[in-house]
XYZ file of C-alpha atoms in Angstrom:
501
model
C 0.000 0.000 0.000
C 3.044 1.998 0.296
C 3.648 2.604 -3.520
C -0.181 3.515 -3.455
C 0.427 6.604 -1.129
C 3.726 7.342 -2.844
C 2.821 7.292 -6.548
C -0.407 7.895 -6.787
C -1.925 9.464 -3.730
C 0.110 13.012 -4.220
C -1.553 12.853 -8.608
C -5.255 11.591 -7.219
C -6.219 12.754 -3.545
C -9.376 10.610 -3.465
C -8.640 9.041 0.146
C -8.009 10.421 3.434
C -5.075 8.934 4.387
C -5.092 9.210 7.849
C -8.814 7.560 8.430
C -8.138 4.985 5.150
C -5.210 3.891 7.364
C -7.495 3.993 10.757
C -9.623 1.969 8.999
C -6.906 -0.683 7.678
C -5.613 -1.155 10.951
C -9.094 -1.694 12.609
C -9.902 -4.094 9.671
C -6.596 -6.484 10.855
C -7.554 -5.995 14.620
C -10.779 -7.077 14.398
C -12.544 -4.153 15.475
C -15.234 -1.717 14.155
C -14.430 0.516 11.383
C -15.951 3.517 10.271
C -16.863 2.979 6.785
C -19.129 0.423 4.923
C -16.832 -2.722 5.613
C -17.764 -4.165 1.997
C -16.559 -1.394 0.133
C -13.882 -0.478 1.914
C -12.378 -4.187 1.502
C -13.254 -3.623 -2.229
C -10.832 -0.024 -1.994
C -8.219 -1.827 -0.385
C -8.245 -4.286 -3.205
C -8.156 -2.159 -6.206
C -5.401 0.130 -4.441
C -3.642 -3.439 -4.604
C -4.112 -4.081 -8.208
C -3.680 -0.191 -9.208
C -0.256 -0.948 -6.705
C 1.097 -4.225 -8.658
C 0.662 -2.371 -12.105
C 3.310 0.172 -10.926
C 5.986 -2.292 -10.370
C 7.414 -2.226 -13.557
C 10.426 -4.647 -12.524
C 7.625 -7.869 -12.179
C 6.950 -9.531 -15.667
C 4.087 -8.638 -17.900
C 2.277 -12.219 -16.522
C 3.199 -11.917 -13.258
C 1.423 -8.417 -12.929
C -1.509 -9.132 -14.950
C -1.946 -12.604 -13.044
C -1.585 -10.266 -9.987
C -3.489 -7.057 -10.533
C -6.252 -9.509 -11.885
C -6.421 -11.722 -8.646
C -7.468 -8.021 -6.564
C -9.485 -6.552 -9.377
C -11.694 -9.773 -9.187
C -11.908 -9.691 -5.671
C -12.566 -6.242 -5.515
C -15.109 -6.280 -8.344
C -17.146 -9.423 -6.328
C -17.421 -7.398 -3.157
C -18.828 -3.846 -5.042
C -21.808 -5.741 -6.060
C -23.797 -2.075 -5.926
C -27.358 -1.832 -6.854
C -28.310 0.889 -10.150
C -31.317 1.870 -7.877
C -29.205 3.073 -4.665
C -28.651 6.115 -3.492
C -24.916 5.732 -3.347
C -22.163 6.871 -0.416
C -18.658 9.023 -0.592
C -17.039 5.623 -0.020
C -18.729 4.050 -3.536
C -17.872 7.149 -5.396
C -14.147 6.807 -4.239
C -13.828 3.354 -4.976
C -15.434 3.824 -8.418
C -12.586 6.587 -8.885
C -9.455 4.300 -8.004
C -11.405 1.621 -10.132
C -11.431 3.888 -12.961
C -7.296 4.591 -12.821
C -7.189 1.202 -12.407
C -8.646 0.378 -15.532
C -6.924 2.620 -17.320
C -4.340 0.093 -17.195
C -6.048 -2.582 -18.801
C -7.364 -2.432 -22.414
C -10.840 -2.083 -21.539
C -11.483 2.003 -22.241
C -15.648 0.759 -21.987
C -15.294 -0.368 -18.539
C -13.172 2.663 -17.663
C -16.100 5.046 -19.773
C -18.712 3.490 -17.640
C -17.155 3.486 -13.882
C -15.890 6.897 -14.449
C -19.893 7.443 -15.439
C -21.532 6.078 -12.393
C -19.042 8.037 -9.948
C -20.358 11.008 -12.015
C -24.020 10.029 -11.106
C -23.301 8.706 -7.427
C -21.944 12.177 -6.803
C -24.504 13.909 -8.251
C -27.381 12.170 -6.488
C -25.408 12.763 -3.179
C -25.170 16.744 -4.349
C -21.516 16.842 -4.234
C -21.808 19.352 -6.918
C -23.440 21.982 -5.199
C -21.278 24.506 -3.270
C -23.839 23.866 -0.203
C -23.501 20.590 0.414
C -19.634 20.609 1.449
C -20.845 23.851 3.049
C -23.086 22.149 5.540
C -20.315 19.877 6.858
C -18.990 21.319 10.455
C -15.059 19.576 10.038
C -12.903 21.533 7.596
C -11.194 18.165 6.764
C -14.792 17.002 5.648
C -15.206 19.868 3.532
C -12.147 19.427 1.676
C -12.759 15.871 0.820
C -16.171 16.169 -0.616
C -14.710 19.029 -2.734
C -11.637 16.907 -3.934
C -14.257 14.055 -4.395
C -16.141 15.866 -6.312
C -13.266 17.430 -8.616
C -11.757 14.152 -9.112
C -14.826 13.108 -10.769
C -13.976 16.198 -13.131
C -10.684 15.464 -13.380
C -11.397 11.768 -14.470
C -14.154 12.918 -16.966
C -11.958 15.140 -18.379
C -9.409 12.113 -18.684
C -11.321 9.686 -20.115
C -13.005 11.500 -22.652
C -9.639 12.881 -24.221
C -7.914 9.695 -24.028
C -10.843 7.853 -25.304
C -12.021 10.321 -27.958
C -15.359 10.668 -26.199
C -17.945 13.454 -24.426
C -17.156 14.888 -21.302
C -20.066 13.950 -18.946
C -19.568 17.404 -16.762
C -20.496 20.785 -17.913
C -18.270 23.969 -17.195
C -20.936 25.278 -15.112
C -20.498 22.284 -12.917
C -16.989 22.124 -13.200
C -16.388 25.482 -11.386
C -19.617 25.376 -9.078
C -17.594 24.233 -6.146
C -13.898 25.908 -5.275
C -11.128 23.705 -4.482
C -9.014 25.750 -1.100
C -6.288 27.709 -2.710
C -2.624 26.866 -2.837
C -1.289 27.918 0.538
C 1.912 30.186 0.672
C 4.316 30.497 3.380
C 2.263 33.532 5.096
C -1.096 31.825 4.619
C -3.439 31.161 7.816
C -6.363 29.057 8.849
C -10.101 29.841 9.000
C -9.151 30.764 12.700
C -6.377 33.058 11.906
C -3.688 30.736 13.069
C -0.573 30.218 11.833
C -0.615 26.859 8.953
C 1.457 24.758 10.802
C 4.615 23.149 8.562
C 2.638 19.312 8.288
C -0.200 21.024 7.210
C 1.495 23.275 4.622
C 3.339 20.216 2.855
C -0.322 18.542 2.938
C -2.341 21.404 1.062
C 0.688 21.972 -1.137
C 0.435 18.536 -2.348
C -3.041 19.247 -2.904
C -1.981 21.812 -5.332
C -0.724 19.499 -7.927
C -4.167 18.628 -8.046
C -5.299 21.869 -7.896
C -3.166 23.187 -11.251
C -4.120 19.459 -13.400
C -7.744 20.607 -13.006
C -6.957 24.008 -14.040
C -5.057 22.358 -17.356
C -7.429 19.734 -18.036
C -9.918 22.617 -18.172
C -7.745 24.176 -20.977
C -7.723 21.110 -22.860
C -11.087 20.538 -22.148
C -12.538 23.432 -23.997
C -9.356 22.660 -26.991
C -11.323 19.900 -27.998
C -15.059 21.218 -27.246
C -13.509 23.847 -29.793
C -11.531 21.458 -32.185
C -12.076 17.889 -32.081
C -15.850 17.676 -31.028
C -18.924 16.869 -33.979
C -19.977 20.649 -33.758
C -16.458 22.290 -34.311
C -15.392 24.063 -37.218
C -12.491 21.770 -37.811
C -15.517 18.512 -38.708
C -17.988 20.763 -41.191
C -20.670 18.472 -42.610
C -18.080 19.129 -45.751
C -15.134 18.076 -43.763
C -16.374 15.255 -41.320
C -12.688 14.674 -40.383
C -11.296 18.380 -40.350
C -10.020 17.734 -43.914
C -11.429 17.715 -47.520
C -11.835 14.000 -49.119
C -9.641 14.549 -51.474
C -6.769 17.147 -51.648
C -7.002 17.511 -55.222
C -10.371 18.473 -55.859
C -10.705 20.137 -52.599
C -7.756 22.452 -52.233
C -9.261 24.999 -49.676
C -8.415 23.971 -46.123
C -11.244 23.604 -43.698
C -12.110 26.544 -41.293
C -10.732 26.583 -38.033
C -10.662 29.416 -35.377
C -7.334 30.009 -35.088
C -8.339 33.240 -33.223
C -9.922 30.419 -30.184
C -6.242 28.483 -30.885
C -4.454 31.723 -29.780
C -6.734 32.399 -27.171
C -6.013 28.967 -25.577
C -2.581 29.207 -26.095
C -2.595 32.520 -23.812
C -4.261 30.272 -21.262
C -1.357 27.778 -21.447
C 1.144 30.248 -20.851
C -0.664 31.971 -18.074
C -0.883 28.840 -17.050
C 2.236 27.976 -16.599
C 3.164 31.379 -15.353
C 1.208 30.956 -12.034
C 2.702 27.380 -11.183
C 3.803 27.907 -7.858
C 7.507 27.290 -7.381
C 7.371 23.834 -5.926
C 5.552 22.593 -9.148
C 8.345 24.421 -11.280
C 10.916 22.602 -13.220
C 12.936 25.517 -13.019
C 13.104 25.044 -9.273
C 16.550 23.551 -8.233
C 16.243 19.364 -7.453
C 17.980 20.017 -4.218
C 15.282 22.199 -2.642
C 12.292 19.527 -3.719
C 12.002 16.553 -2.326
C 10.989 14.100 -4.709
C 7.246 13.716 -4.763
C 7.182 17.552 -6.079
C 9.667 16.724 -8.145
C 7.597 14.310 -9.713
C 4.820 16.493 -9.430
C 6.401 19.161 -11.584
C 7.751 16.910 -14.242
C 4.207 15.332 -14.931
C 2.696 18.691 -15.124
C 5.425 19.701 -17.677
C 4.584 16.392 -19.396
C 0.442 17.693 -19.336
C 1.981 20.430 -20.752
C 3.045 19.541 -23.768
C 0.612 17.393 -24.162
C -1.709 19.533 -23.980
C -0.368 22.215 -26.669
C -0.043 19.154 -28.931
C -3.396 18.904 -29.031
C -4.599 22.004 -29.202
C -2.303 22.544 -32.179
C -2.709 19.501 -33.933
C -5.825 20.588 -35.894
C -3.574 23.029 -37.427
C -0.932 20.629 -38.230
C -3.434 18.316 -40.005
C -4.818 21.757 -42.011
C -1.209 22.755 -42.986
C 0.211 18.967 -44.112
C -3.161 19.021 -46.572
C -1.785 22.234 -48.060
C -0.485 21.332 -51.795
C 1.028 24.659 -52.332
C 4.511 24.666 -53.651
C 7.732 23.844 -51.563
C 9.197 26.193 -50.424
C 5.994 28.042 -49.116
C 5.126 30.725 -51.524
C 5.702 34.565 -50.496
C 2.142 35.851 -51.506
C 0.126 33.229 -48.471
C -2.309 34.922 -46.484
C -1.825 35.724 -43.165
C -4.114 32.651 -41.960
C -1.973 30.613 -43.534
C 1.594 31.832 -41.945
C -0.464 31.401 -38.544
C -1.585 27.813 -39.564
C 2.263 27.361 -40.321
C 3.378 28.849 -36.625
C 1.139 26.566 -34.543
C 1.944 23.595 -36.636
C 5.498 24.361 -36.188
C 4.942 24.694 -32.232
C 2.552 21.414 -32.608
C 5.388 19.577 -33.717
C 8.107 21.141 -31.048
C 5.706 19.796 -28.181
C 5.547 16.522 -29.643
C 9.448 16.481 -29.681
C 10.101 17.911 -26.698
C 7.767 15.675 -24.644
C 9.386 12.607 -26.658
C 12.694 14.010 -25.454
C 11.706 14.715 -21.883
C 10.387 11.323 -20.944
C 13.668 9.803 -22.790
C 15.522 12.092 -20.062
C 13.811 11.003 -16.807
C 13.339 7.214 -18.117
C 14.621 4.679 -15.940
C 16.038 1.215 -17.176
C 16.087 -0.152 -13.395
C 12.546 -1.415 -12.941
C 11.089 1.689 -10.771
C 8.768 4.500 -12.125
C 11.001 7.225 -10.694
C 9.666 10.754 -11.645
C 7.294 9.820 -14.811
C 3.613 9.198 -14.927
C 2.996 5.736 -15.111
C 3.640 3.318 -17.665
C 0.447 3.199 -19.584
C -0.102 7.157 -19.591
C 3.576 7.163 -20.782
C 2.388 4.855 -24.001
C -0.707 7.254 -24.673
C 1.840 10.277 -24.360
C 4.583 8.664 -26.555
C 1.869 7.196 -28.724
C 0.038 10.757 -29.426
C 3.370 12.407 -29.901
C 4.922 10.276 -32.488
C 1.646 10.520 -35.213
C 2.591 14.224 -34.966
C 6.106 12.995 -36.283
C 4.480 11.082 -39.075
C 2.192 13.909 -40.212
C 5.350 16.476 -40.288
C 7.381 14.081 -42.447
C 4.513 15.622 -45.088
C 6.564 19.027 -45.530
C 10.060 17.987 -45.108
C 10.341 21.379 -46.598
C 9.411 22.769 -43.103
C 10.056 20.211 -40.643
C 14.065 19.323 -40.941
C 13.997 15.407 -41.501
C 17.180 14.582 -39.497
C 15.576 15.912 -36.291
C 12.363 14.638 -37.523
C 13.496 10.442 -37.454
C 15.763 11.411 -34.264
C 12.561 11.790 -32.493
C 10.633 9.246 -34.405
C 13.572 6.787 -33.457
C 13.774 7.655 -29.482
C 9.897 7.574 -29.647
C 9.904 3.947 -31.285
C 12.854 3.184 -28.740
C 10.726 4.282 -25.966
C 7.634 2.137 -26.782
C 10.599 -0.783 -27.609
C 11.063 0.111 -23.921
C 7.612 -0.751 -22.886
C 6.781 -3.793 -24.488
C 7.597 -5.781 -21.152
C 5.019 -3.437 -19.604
C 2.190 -4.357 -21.336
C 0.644 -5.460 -24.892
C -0.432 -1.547 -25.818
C 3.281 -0.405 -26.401
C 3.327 -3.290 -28.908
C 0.526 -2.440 -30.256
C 1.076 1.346 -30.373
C 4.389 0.640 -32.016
C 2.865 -1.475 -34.563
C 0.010 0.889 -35.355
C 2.928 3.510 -35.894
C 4.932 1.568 -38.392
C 2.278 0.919 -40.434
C 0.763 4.295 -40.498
C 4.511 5.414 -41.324
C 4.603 2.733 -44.127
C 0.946 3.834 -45.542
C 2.054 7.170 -45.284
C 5.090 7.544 -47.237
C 3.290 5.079 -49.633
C 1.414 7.367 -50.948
C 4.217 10.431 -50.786
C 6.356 8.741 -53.066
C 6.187 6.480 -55.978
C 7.012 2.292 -55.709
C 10.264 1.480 -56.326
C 10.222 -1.710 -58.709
C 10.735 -4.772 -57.035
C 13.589 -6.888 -57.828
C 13.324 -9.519 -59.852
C 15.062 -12.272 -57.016
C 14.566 -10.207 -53.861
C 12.760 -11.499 -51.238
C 9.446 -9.443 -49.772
C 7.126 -9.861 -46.984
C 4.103 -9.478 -48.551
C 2.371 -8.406 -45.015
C 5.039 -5.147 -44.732
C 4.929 -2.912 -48.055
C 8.312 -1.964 -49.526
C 10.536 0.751 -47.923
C 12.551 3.013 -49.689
C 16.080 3.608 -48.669
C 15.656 7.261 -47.641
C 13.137 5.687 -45.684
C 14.889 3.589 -43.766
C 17.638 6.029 -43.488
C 15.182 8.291 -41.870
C 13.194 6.065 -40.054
C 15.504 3.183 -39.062
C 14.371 2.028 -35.544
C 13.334 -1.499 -36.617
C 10.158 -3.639 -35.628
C 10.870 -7.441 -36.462
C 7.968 -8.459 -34.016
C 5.872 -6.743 -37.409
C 7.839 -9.916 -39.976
C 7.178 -12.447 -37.242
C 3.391 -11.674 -36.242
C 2.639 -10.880 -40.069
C -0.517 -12.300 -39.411
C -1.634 -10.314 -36.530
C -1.766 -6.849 -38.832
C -3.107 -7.085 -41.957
C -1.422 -3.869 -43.490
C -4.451 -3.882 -46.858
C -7.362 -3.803 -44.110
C -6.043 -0.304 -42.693
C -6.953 2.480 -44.440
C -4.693 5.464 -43.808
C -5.437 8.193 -46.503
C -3.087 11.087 -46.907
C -5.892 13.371 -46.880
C -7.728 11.810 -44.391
C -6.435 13.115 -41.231
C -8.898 11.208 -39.034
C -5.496 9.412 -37.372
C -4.077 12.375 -36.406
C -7.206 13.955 -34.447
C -8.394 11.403 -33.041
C -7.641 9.047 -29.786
C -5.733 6.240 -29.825
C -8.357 4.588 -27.391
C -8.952 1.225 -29.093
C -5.266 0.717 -28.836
């Protein structure tokens, strides 16, 4: 339970620590504990599992036998009827169910508990700024409120690593205030000094505090660019991109005065990250669970600008115009060039960033864990593919050195879990497809031999792109390159999630 309240406890403040742990130790003594005894034995089980799929030294059967064995047990005892009213202690064990399975391959089950925490919390009222109001402890009050905003925070999740609707409005989202990040100065309701063990305590809080903030960001991003009412998916343009290039050379619309406008958010953003949640901050003066903090918020980051630029990436690789870009393009168009060009520098710098805090000794050290790192890696490197499209722009050697540590990375992972594998095959292929359809076929040779599952590669391809995949040769059969469609101008793989993977 220790790696539970190490790792994931400072991210996700769900739990009380001190009463979870009251609890735990009643449980083992035999005596009464203050919480529904069924789903607090459920809890403890899923912070098991969610615990075994952070040891990244076991092997990939050992963990999955593992995490399974508590999941199971913990999924028998929450046998929860639709028709109940619900309890604080369901709603957290629904949330740490839903991280849980974010580990698995099952984004459904993750859509659906995420879904009923939503509703729990709502029938209990957590969403109204009364209801944490009425409680008299101030410890109370600040767990309903996280409760409630890490039912947010998951929602938000979910739906953009899943491609899907957010369940919670705005209006809901900032109906109930999360305390404010304390500074040194800072008092209590009483007037008293904050006392140093509660300081470190609501400054952990704040890590929390500044992802809901981002996740907000990126929330409205893809309200703006990647949902069925945006500009960016016209009735014309169902994917944010004409159907074919050729006939339809006009880009599709896209607010690139909202792009700006979030951008300015980003960087204000960042600007008011408190200094413990700074990677500027010297390592000596954090100790290392803000360090962690701060690099996964840097990570969010970049993320985050990635996506809100990508839309503009897709718009600018579907531009035929000449190479070099010609001198008389509108001023929409040098923008569209700018934010693909940042677009493209946040996919390579987060690529780059995990490489630097990756650890080859088992432990998750200061990164996110392992299957956020495959989404992040995963999302980063179909930026690379789409900038190979202007290598006019986007300087190939620097292009395939972060297309290489990307592939290297997910390499990396394959003794983590199958979605690295997967990821990395969904990659090559897309690559393959890709510069298919860039250049012409080279003619075979007359006695070479060729895998007919994996299409030809050029030789400035593989000079480019030379991390190999032989697990793609050997499992031939597993991907059947024809059956995936991957149309230059179709950009549906870039903006969308890889949530299926």
């Amino acid at each position: 339970m220790g790696l539970y309240w190490y790792y994931v406890d400072p991210l996700y403040p769900f739990l009380d620590q001190q009463k979870f742990e009251h609890s735990y130790r009643a449980l083992f003594a035999g005596t009464t504990i203050d919480a529904d005894e069924r789903i607090f034995v459920s809890t403890l089980n899923l912070i098991f599992a969610l615990s075994t799929q952070l040891i990244e030294s076991m092997t990939p059967e050992q963990r999955e036998s593992l995490s399974q064995a508590y999941f199971k047990r913990a999924q028998n005892l929450l046998q929860f009827c639709l028709w109940d009213t619900g309890s604080i202690e369901l709603i957290q064990c629904l949330l740490i169910m839903s991280q849980y399975l974010q580990s698995t391959n099952n984004p459904h089950q993750t859509w659906m508990v995420v879904g009923s925490a939503v509703r729990i919390s709502q029938g209990l009222g957590l969403h109204l700024p009364e209801t944490s109001l009425e409680l008299s402890n101030e410890a109370e009050r600040n767990l309903v409120k996280r409760i409630w905003h890490g039912c947010i925070l998951m929602d938000r999740m979910i739906a953009i690593t899943h491609g899907r609707p957010a369940m919670i409005s705005d209006q809901l989202a900032s109906s109930v205030v999360l305390p404010s990040i304390p500074d040194a100065g800072d008092t209590t309701e009483n007037g008293t000094q904050l006392d140093d063990a509660s300081m470190h305590r609501l400054r952990y809080q704040g890590f929390f505090h500044k992802s809901l903030e981002l996740y907000e960001v990126i929330h409205h991003a893809v309200l703006a660019f990647y949902s069925s009412t945006s500009p960016s998916r016209s009735p014309t343009h169902p994917n944010g991109a004409g159907q074919n290039s050729q006939s339809s050379p006009e880009r599709p619309e896209l607010d690139l005065g909202k792009a700006l406008q979030l951008d300015q958010r980003l960087t204000k953003w960042e600007k008011s990250l408190p200094s413990f949640l700074k990677m500027s901050e010297p390592e000596t003066a954090l100790d290392e669970v803000f360090r962690r903090q701060a690099v996964i918020l840097r990570i969010r980051l970049l993320h985050a600008r990635m996506l809100l630029f990508r839309p503009m990436l897709a718009c600018f690789c579907l531009s035929q115009s000449p190479e070099p870009a010609q001198t008389h393009e509108d001023l929409s168009s040098r923008v569209v060039q700018q934010c693909a060009m940042v677009c493209v520098e946040a996919a390579q710098s987060l690529i780059s960033f995990i490489v630097q805090f990756q650890r080859h000794d088992g432990s998750l050290g200061l990164l996110p864990a392992w299957w956020y790192r495959v989404f992040y890696i995963y999302t980063a490197a179909t930026v690379l593919v789409a900038a190979r499209l202007r290598p006019a722009v986007f300087s190939s050697p620097d292009i395939s050195r972060s297309w290489n540590q990307a592939m290297g990375l997910l390499h990396d992972h394959e003794n983590l879990g199958p979605s690295a594998r997967r990821c990395a095959a969904a990659l090559q292929i897309l690559s393959t497809k890709v510069f298919q359809d860039q250049q012409p076929q080279p003619a075979a040779l007359p006695n070479s031999e060729v895998n007919p599952a994996v299409p030809n590669v050029s030789n400035d391809q593989q000079e480019s792109f030379d991390m190999p995949f032989p697990y793609l040769t050997q499992d031939a059969t597993a991907f059947d390159m024809d059956a995936i469609s991957f149309d230059v101008s179709d950009f549906s793989w870039l903006n969308s999630m890889p949530g299926s993977l």
